Each structure stands twice: as C-alpha cells, then as structure tokens.
Tab-separated table of N, CA and C in Angstrom:
chain	number	residue	atom	x	y	z
F	1	UNK	N	-3.045	-17.534	33.464
F	1	UNK	CA	-3.208	-15.971	33.082
F	1	UNK	C	-4.126	-15.461	31.888
F	2	UNK	N	-3.445	-14.223	31.912
F	2	UNK	CA	-4.356	-13.056	30.814
F	2	UNK	C	-3.375	-13.456	29.600
F	3	UNK	N	-3.684	-13.817	28.447
F	3	UNK	CA	-2.521	-12.938	27.226
F	3	UNK	C	-3.555	-12.208	26.288
F	4	UNK	N	-2.420	-12.185	25.139
F	4	UNK	CA	-2.536	-10.718	24.476
F	4	UNK	C	-3.503	-10.374	22.800
F	5	UNK	N	-2.865	-12.136	22.532
F	5	UNK	CA	-4.148	-12.695	21.512
F	5	UNK	C	-5.124	-13.300	21.979
F	6	UNK	N	-6.208	-13.127	20.786
F	6	UNK	CA	-7.128	-13.919	21.034
F	6	UNK	C	-7.230	-14.805	20.532
F	7	UNK	N	-8.243	-16.354	21.258
F	7	UNK	CA	-8.396	-18.042	21.433
F	7	UNK	C	-7.606	-17.989	19.503
F	8	UNK	N	-7.704	-17.680	19.313
F	8	UNK	CA	-7.346	-19.241	18.086
F	8	UNK	C	-7.146	-17.620	16.572
F	9	UNK	N	-6.056	-16.828	17.172
F	9	UNK	CA	-5.339	-15.582	16.467
F	9	UNK	C	-4.163	-15.334	16.896
F	10	UNK	N	-3.200	-16.495	17.197
F	10	UNK	CA	-2.170	-16.672	17.795
F	10	UNK	C	-0.974	-15.829	16.484
F	11	UNK	N	-1.039	-14.820	16.529
F	11	UNK	CA	0.106	-14.167	15.892
F	11	UNK	C	1.360	-14.367	15.654
F	12	UNK	N	1.517	-14.927	17.403
F	12	UNK	CA	3.057	-15.687	17.238
F	12	UNK	C	3.737	-16.355	16.475
F	13	UNK	N	2.503	-17.537	15.833
F	13	UNK	CA	2.692	-18.453	14.693
F	13	UNK	C	3.223	-17.782	13.099
F	14	UNK	N	2.824	-16.398	13.256
F	14	UNK	CA	1.809	-15.335	11.751
F	14	UNK	C	4.286	-15.505	11.233
F	15	UNK	N	3.677	-16.094	9.927
F	15	UNK	CA	4.972	-15.080	9.760
F	15	UNK	C	5.267	-14.501	7.599
F	16	UNK	N	5.642	-13.727	7.896
F	16	UNK	CA	5.673	-12.869	6.762
F	16	UNK	C	6.651	-12.974	5.146
F	17	UNK	N	6.758	-13.779	4.509
F	17	UNK	CA	6.948	-14.337	3.640
F	17	UNK	C	6.924	-13.235	2.499
F	18	UNK	N	8.366	-13.070	1.544
F	18	UNK	CA	9.464	-11.710	1.193
F	18	UNK	C	8.821	-11.807	0.002
F	19	UNK	N	8.496	-10.944	-0.693
F	19	UNK	CA	7.544	-10.926	-2.671
F	19	UNK	C	8.571	-10.386	-2.893
F	20	UNK	N	8.748	-11.413	-4.656
F	20	UNK	CA	9.382	-10.800	-5.156
F	20	UNK	C	8.909	-9.751	-6.099
F	21	UNK	N	9.553	-8.481	-6.069
F	21	UNK	CA	9.384	-7.268	-6.752
F	21	UNK	C	9.178	-7.640	-8.404
F	22	UNK	N	8.889	-6.203	-8.918
F	22	UNK	CA	8.931	-6.539	-10.122
F	22	UNK	C	10.277	-6.093	-10.855
F	23	UNK	N	11.165	-6.069	-11.605
F	23	UNK	CA	11.852	-6.325	-12.040
F	23	UNK	C	12.574	-4.935	-11.794
F	24	UNK	N	11.672	-4.027	-12.909
F	24	UNK	CA	12.363	-2.527	-12.779
F	24	UNK	C	12.322	-1.384	-11.360
F	25	UNK	N	11.752	-2.428	-9.986
F	25	UNK	CA	11.762	-1.517	-9.163
F	25	UNK	C	13.055	-2.824	-7.992
F	26	UNK	N	13.729	-3.355	-8.431
F	26	UNK	CA	14.821	-3.863	-7.538
F	26	UNK	C	16.140	-2.913	-7.386
F	27	UNK	N	15.618	-2.473	-8.854
F	27	UNK	CA	17.140	-1.943	-8.878
F	27	UNK	C	17.397	-0.294	-8.427
F	28	UNK	N	16.336	0.426	-7.997
F	28	UNK	CA	15.534	2.117	-7.087
F	28	UNK	C	17.235	2.726	-7.080
F	29	UNK	N	16.777	3.635	-7.904
F	29	UNK	CA	18.839	4.792	-7.489
F	29	UNK	C	18.573	5.063	-5.494
F	30	UNK	N	19.017	5.317	-4.747
F	30	UNK	CA	18.766	5.999	-3.357
F	30	UNK	C	18.742	7.334	-3.761
F	31	UNK	N	17.414	8.041	-2.930
F	31	UNK	CA	16.932	9.521	-3.491
F	31	UNK	C	17.482	9.794	-2.710
F	32	UNK	N	17.564	11.676	-1.703
F	32	UNK	CA	18.020	12.339	-1.213
F	32	UNK	C	16.502	12.752	-0.317
F	33	UNK	N	16.016	13.423	1.321
F	33	UNK	CA	15.202	13.687	0.842
F	33	UNK	C	14.426	14.505	0.418
F	34	UNK	N	15.541	15.463	-0.023
F	34	UNK	CA	14.767	17.050	-0.858
F	34	UNK	C	14.426	16.720	-2.403
F	35	UNK	N	14.797	15.091	-2.718
F	35	UNK	CA	13.833	15.058	-4.401
F	35	UNK	C	13.433	13.777	-3.921
F	36	UNK	N	13.123	13.304	-2.975
F	36	UNK	CA	11.911	12.650	-2.486
F	36	UNK	C	10.205	13.901	-2.657
F	37	UNK	N	11.256	14.633	-1.773
F	37	UNK	CA	9.811	16.159	-1.625
F	37	UNK	C	9.493	16.727	-3.297
F	38	UNK	N	10.543	16.283	-4.230
F	38	UNK	CA	10.039	16.764	-5.685
F	38	UNK	C	8.947	16.177	-5.906
F	39	UNK	N	8.467	14.786	-5.433
F	39	UNK	CA	7.779	13.590	-5.912
F	39	UNK	C	6.335	14.311	-6.669
F	40	UNK	N	5.946	14.539	-7.749
F	40	UNK	CA	4.854	14.933	-8.648
F	40	UNK	C	3.274	14.956	-7.304
F	41	UNK	N	3.389	13.102	-7.181
F	41	UNK	CA	2.548	12.887	-6.348
F	41	UNK	C	2.525	12.566	-5.139
F	42	UNK	N	1.413	13.017	-3.872
F	42	UNK	CA	0.941	12.865	-3.225
F	42	UNK	C	0.843	11.783	-2.833
F	43	UNK	N	-0.081	11.342	-3.105
F	43	UNK	CA	-0.970	9.930	-2.778
F	43	UNK	C	-0.855	8.821	-3.539
F	44	UNK	N	-1.097	7.660	-3.499
F	44	UNK	CA	-0.926	6.914	-5.152
F	44	UNK	C	-1.660	5.556	-5.208
F	45	UNK	N	-3.289	5.570	-4.911
F	45	UNK	CA	-4.008	4.061	-5.193
F	45	UNK	C	-4.226	3.785	-6.433
F	46	UNK	N	-4.428	2.589	-6.194
F	46	UNK	CA	-4.798	1.673	-7.711
F	46	UNK	C	-5.314	0.352	-7.606
F	47	UNK	N	-6.480	-0.391	-7.429
F	47	UNK	CA	-7.168	-1.255	-7.674
F	47	UNK	C	-7.797	-1.375	-8.163
F	48	UNK	N	-8.230	-2.909	-9.161
F	48	UNK	CA	-9.571	-2.942	-9.826
F	48	UNK	C	-10.517	-2.622	-10.075
F	49	UNK	N	-12.000	-2.963	-10.380
F	49	UNK	CA	-13.172	-2.244	-10.416
F	49	UNK	C	-13.527	-3.667	-10.291
F	50	UNK	N	-13.513	-4.438	-9.116
F	50	UNK	CA	-13.833	-5.719	-8.986
F	50	UNK	C	-14.517	-5.594	-7.404
F	51	UNK	N	-15.413	-6.325	-6.916
F	51	UNK	CA	-15.937	-6.481	-5.474
F	51	UNK	C	-14.844	-6.648	-4.487
F	52	UNK	N	-14.537	-6.193	-3.467
F	52	UNK	CA	-13.590	-6.305	-2.260
F	52	UNK	C	-13.817	-7.351	-1.798
F	53	UNK	N	-12.692	-8.427	-1.510
F	53	UNK	CA	-13.365	-9.690	-0.732
F	53	UNK	C	-13.004	-8.518	0.650
F	54	UNK	N	-13.161	-9.832	1.895
F	54	UNK	CA	-13.349	-9.223	3.383
F	54	UNK	C	-14.187	-8.811	4.037
F	55	UNK	N	-15.470	-8.299	3.309
F	55	UNK	CA	-16.163	-7.246	4.121
F	55	UNK	C	-15.221	-5.394	3.703
F	56	UNK	N	-14.444	-5.115	2.796
F	56	UNK	CA	-13.298	-3.927	2.645
F	56	UNK	C	-13.382	-3.051	1.346
F	57	UNK	N	-14.595	-3.108	0.572
F	57	UNK	CA	-15.349	-2.418	-1.008
F	57	UNK	C	-15.854	-0.943	-0.067
F	58	UNK	N	-16.333	-1.097	1.214
F	58	UNK	CA	-16.123	0.656	2.025
F	58	UNK	C	-14.716	1.607	1.693
F	59	UNK	N	-14.216	1.039	2.368
F	59	UNK	CA	-12.091	1.482	1.850
F	59	UNK	C	-12.090	1.496	0.851
F	60	UNK	N	-12.488	0.480	-0.305
F	60	UNK	CA	-12.066	0.979	-1.361
F	60	UNK	C	-12.107	1.951	-2.267
F	61	UNK	N	-13.900	2.393	-1.732
F	61	UNK	CA	-14.417	3.051	-2.790
F	61	UNK	C	-14.366	4.799	-1.878
F	62	UNK	N	-14.096	4.119	-0.052
F	62	UNK	CA	-13.734	5.930	-0.112
F	62	UNK	C	-12.221	6.586	-0.647
F	63	UNK	N	-11.294	5.475	-0.894
F	63	UNK	CA	-9.779	5.935	-1.297
F	63	UNK	C	-9.520	6.191	-2.745
F	64	UNK	N	-10.643	5.776	-3.274
F	64	UNK	CA	-11.469	6.413	-4.322
F	64	UNK	C	-12.122	7.802	-5.061
F	65	UNK	N	-12.344	8.265	-3.639
F	65	UNK	CA	-13.308	9.318	-3.781
F	65	UNK	C	-12.216	10.592	-3.001
F	66	UNK	N	-11.064	10.086	-2.636
F	66	UNK	CA	-9.680	10.860	-2.460
F	66	UNK	C	-9.340	11.554	-3.754
F	67	UNK	N	-9.654	11.617	-4.917
F	67	UNK	CA	-8.714	11.774	-6.078
F	67	UNK	C	-9.505	13.231	-5.725
F	68	UNK	N	-10.790	13.590	-5.147
F	68	UNK	CA	-11.052	14.089	-5.130
F	68	UNK	C	-10.467	15.782	-4.643
F	69	UNK	N	-10.489	15.357	-4.016
F	69	UNK	CA	-9.676	15.376	-2.539
F	69	UNK	C	-8.009	15.701	-2.365
F	70	UNK	N	-7.281	15.220	-3.281
F	70	UNK	CA	-6.287	15.667	-3.644
F	70	UNK	C	-5.974	15.553	-4.854
F	71	UNK	N	-5.989	16.510	-5.733
F	71	UNK	CA	-6.201	16.555	-7.150
F	71	UNK	C	-4.570	15.488	-7.307
F	72	UNK	N	-3.969	16.481	-6.785
F	72	UNK	CA	-2.139	16.189	-7.877
F	72	UNK	C	-2.000	14.212	-6.994
F	73	UNK	N	-2.882	13.986	-7.363
F	73	UNK	CA	-2.687	11.851	-6.846
F	73	UNK	C	-2.831	11.154	-7.906
F	74	UNK	N	-2.234	9.992	-7.590
F	74	UNK	CA	-2.337	8.883	-8.620
F	74	UNK	C	-3.662	7.834	-7.879
F	75	UNK	N	-4.360	8.535	-8.479
F	75	UNK	CA	-6.343	7.070	-8.141
F	75	UNK	C	-6.752	6.907	-8.762
F	76	UNK	N	-6.628	5.485	-9.181
F	76	UNK	CA	-7.496	4.804	-10.102
F	76	UNK	C	-8.120	3.456	-9.718
F	77	UNK	N	-9.041	3.038	-10.770
F	77	UNK	CA	-9.522	1.611	-10.778
F	77	UNK	C	-9.370	0.804	-11.676
F	78	UNK	N	-8.508	1.375	-12.800
F	78	UNK	CA	-8.580	0.308	-13.389
F	78	UNK	C	-6.812	0.422	-13.570
F	79	UNK	N	-6.156	-1.507	-14.463
F	79	UNK	CA	-4.520	-1.800	-14.479
F	79	UNK	C	-3.833	-1.529	-15.006
F	80	UNK	N	-2.707	-0.655	-15.384
F	80	UNK	CA	-2.395	-0.222	-16.409
F	80	UNK	C	-1.125	-1.584	-16.452
F	81	UNK	N	0.125	-1.195	-17.420
F	81	UNK	CA	0.346	-1.944	-17.979
F	81	UNK	C	2.068	-1.620	-16.118
F	82	UNK	N	2.975	-2.383	-16.218
F	82	UNK	CA	3.793	-2.433	-15.033
F	82	UNK	C	4.910	-1.523	-15.454
F	83	UNK	N	5.760	-1.232	-17.003
F	83	UNK	CA	6.056	-0.019	-16.677
F	83	UNK	C	5.387	1.298	-16.219
F	84	UNK	N	3.952	1.841	-15.762
F	84	UNK	CA	2.950	2.790	-16.045
F	84	UNK	C	3.116	2.704	-14.776
F	85	UNK	N	2.552	1.541	-14.107
F	85	UNK	CA	2.567	1.710	-12.524
F	85	UNK	C	3.965	1.283	-11.942
F	86	UNK	N	4.825	1.004	-12.573
F	86	UNK	CA	6.299	1.088	-11.517
F	86	UNK	C	6.129	2.712	-11.888
F	87	UNK	N	5.935	3.506	-12.763
F	87	UNK	CA	6.761	5.285	-13.016
F	87	UNK	C	5.870	6.309	-11.684
F	88	UNK	N	4.345	5.682	-11.355
F	88	UNK	CA	3.117	6.135	-11.006
F	88	UNK	C	3.868	5.441	-9.412
F	89	UNK	N	4.662	4.470	-8.805
F	89	UNK	CA	5.253	4.426	-7.450
F	89	UNK	C	5.947	5.165	-6.954
F	90	UNK	N	7.086	5.242	-8.642
F	90	UNK	CA	8.404	6.095	-7.781
F	90	UNK	C	8.651	7.877	-7.623
F	91	UNK	N	7.132	8.180	-8.851
F	91	UNK	CA	6.496	9.335	-8.292
F	91	UNK	C	6.017	9.814	-7.257
F	92	UNK	N	5.551	9.030	-6.220
F	92	UNK	CA	4.281	8.870	-5.356
F	92	UNK	C	5.305	9.067	-4.083
F	93	UNK	N	4.692	10.076	-3.379
F	93	UNK	CA	5.468	9.636	-2.218
F	93	UNK	C	4.639	8.885	-1.350
F	94	UNK	N	3.274	8.884	-1.001
F	94	UNK	CA	2.887	8.702	0.041
F	94	UNK	C	1.866	7.026	-1.184
F	95	UNK	N	1.955	5.851	-0.703
F	95	UNK	CA	0.966	4.981	-1.028
F	95	UNK	C	-0.034	4.321	-0.426
F	96	UNK	N	-1.591	4.358	-0.412
F	96	UNK	CA	-1.911	3.222	0.117
F	96	UNK	C	-2.397	2.061	0.250
F	97	UNK	N	-2.403	1.783	1.196
F	97	UNK	CA	-2.645	-0.134	1.135
F	97	UNK	C	-3.319	0.076	1.865
F	98	UNK	N	-4.359	-0.707	1.571
F	98	UNK	CA	-5.805	-1.423	2.129
F	98	UNK	C	-5.845	-2.237	3.200
F	99	UNK	N	-6.598	-2.985	3.711
F	99	UNK	CA	-6.727	-4.153	4.296
F	99	UNK	C	-6.790	-5.297	3.103
F	100	UNK	N	-5.866	-6.499	2.996
F	100	UNK	CA	-5.879	-6.896	2.870
F	100	UNK	C	-5.678	-7.824	1.635
F	101	UNK	N	-3.897	-6.154	1.628
F	101	UNK	CA	-2.626	-5.906	1.110
F	101	UNK	C	-2.383	-5.730	2.747
F	102	UNK	N	-1.517	-7.906	2.558
F	102	UNK	CA	-0.594	-6.719	3.772
F	102	UNK	C	0.682	-6.979	3.725
F	103	UNK	N	1.518	-6.814	4.218
F	103	UNK	CA	3.672	-7.197	4.037
F	103	UNK	C	3.670	-7.775	3.681
F	104	UNK	N	3.360	-9.477	3.499
F	104	UNK	CA	2.985	-10.521	2.717
F	104	UNK	C	2.379	-10.229	1.136
F	105	UNK	N	1.924	-8.914	1.184
F	105	UNK	CA	1.741	-9.187	-0.490
F	105	UNK	C	1.957	-7.743	-1.473
F	106	UNK	N	1.976	-7.312	-2.668
F	106	UNK	CA	3.325	-6.979	-3.275
F	106	UNK	C	3.056	-5.815	-3.354
F	107	UNK	N	1.594	-4.773	-2.858
F	107	UNK	CA	1.963	-3.715	-2.963
F	107	UNK	C	2.243	-2.886	-1.961
F	108	UNK	N	2.538	-4.294	-0.909
F	108	UNK	CA	2.805	-3.272	0.910
F	108	UNK	C	5.048	-2.742	0.148
F	109	UNK	N	5.194	-3.899	-0.217
F	109	UNK	CA	6.879	-4.397	-0.458
F	109	UNK	C	7.284	-3.486	-2.118
F	110	UNK	N	5.881	-3.694	-2.631
F	110	UNK	CA	6.300	-2.241	-4.076
F	110	UNK	C	6.539	-1.259	-3.853
F	111	UNK	N	5.825	-0.980	-3.023
F	111	UNK	CA	5.556	0.610	-3.049
F	111	UNK	C	7.177	0.662	-1.899
F	112	UNK	N	7.880	0.099	-0.522
F	112	UNK	CA	8.913	0.509	-0.129
F	112	UNK	C	9.854	0.518	-0.917
F	113	UNK	N	9.796	-0.233	-2.093
F	113	UNK	CA	10.896	-0.863	-2.893
F	113	UNK	C	11.327	0.741	-3.729
F	114	UNK	N	9.872	1.206	-3.701
F	114	UNK	CA	9.929	2.415	-5.126
F	114	UNK	C	10.174	3.395	-3.672
F	115	UNK	N	10.524	3.425	-2.714
F	115	UNK	CA	10.348	4.829	-2.178
F	115	UNK	C	9.413	5.034	-1.816
F	116	UNK	N	8.354	4.935	-1.324
F	116	UNK	CA	6.638	5.199	-1.001
F	116	UNK	C	6.672	4.832	0.062
F	117	UNK	N	6.070	6.147	0.637
F	117	UNK	CA	5.670	5.753	2.304
F	117	UNK	C	4.380	4.916	1.957
F	118	UNK	N	4.086	3.426	2.245
F	118	UNK	CA	2.968	2.607	2.674
F	118	UNK	C	2.209	3.557	4.190
F	119	UNK	N	0.827	3.624	3.549
F	119	UNK	CA	-0.122	4.358	4.372
F	119	UNK	C	-1.046	3.122	4.444
F	120	UNK	N	-0.802	2.131	5.569
F	120	UNK	CA	-1.417	0.921	6.205
F	120	UNK	C	-2.881	1.415	6.233
F	121	UNK	N	-4.176	1.595	5.988
F	121	UNK	CA	-5.180	1.531	6.210
F	121	UNK	C	-5.876	0.252	6.438
F	122	UNK	N	-6.896	0.180	7.715
F	122	UNK	CA	-7.206	-0.974	8.220
F	122	UNK	C	-8.480	-0.905	9.375
F	123	UNK	N	-9.417	-0.967	9.015
F	123	UNK	CA	-10.693	-0.653	9.723
F	123	UNK	C	-10.961	-2.069	10.358
F	124	UNK	N	-10.724	-2.953	10.377
F	124	UNK	CA	-11.259	-4.348	10.986
F	124	UNK	C	-10.208	-4.875	12.426
F	125	UNK	N	-8.950	-3.987	12.877
F	125	UNK	CA	-8.120	-4.241	13.679
F	125	UNK	C	-8.859	-3.920	15.250
F	126	UNK	N	-8.151	-5.291	15.828
F	126	UNK	CA	-8.409	-5.140	17.487
F	126	UNK	C	-7.655	-4.481	17.957
F	127	UNK	N	-8.293	-3.450	18.901
F	127	UNK	CA	-6.662	-3.580	19.699
F	127	UNK	C	-6.914	-3.820	21.164
F	128	UNK	N	-6.199	-4.660	21.751
F	128	UNK	CA	-5.212	-5.094	23.159
F	128	UNK	C	-4.729	-4.556	23.946
F	129	UNK	N	-4.979	-4.592	25.048
F	129	UNK	CA	-4.281	-4.251	26.674
F	129	UNK	C	-2.910	-4.618	26.444
C-alpha cells in the first residue's frame, strides 16, 4: 500500500543525538514569561562568512538581510567568543536555525538551553499527505 516516506528516506531509522552545550548554558536560571519579554533582542542569528553547504547560501544571505528590518536583533556573520555568544542567546527572544542546523546540531540545543525560542527555517521540506 501507500507509504508516508520517500524511498531512501526512511525517517523511522533516524535518531537525534543529544549535543553537549557550552558550560555557561548548563545551569541557566528559570525565568518568568514577563522576564523573557524583557529580553532586549528580538532575533539572534550568527553564522560565519563561508559558503554554505547543501545549497543553503540564499537562506543565509536572507537571514543576514534581516538586520535592516529588525534593528533590535543580533544578526551577524562573524564569530564571537563563547562568553559573548552565550550572552547574546540569553538576551534574545527568538533564535534563527536554518537548514543544515538540525535538532541534533549545537545551535538548536544551545537556543533551547538559553530559553531562546528556535525558529526553524527550511526551504527544502517535502510535504507528504
């Protein structure tokens, strides 16, 4: 009969492996919704100036362009030290995670650990019935 997966893409065999986050994100204090609302940065997206794999360069370039639309955000293409990166996550409400950074990758896990709601962006999903 009909199947919900595409041959060669049997997701039932996929697993997500937990990622060890930075030590500074392992013991984050619980905050109230009101405290979360007071975070100064709306969005966070930081990725290096490199050619993106898996044809995701247009997504990366679009994310960088958001800085002109959302000035109260941390959006950049430079690496920063881990202390600055952690601080940025802890002060941001939403963290952009583009295709290539899946649930088993560090950015997703670090965002969740910092209380920064991950916004998953993928232009390559195949919808099934």
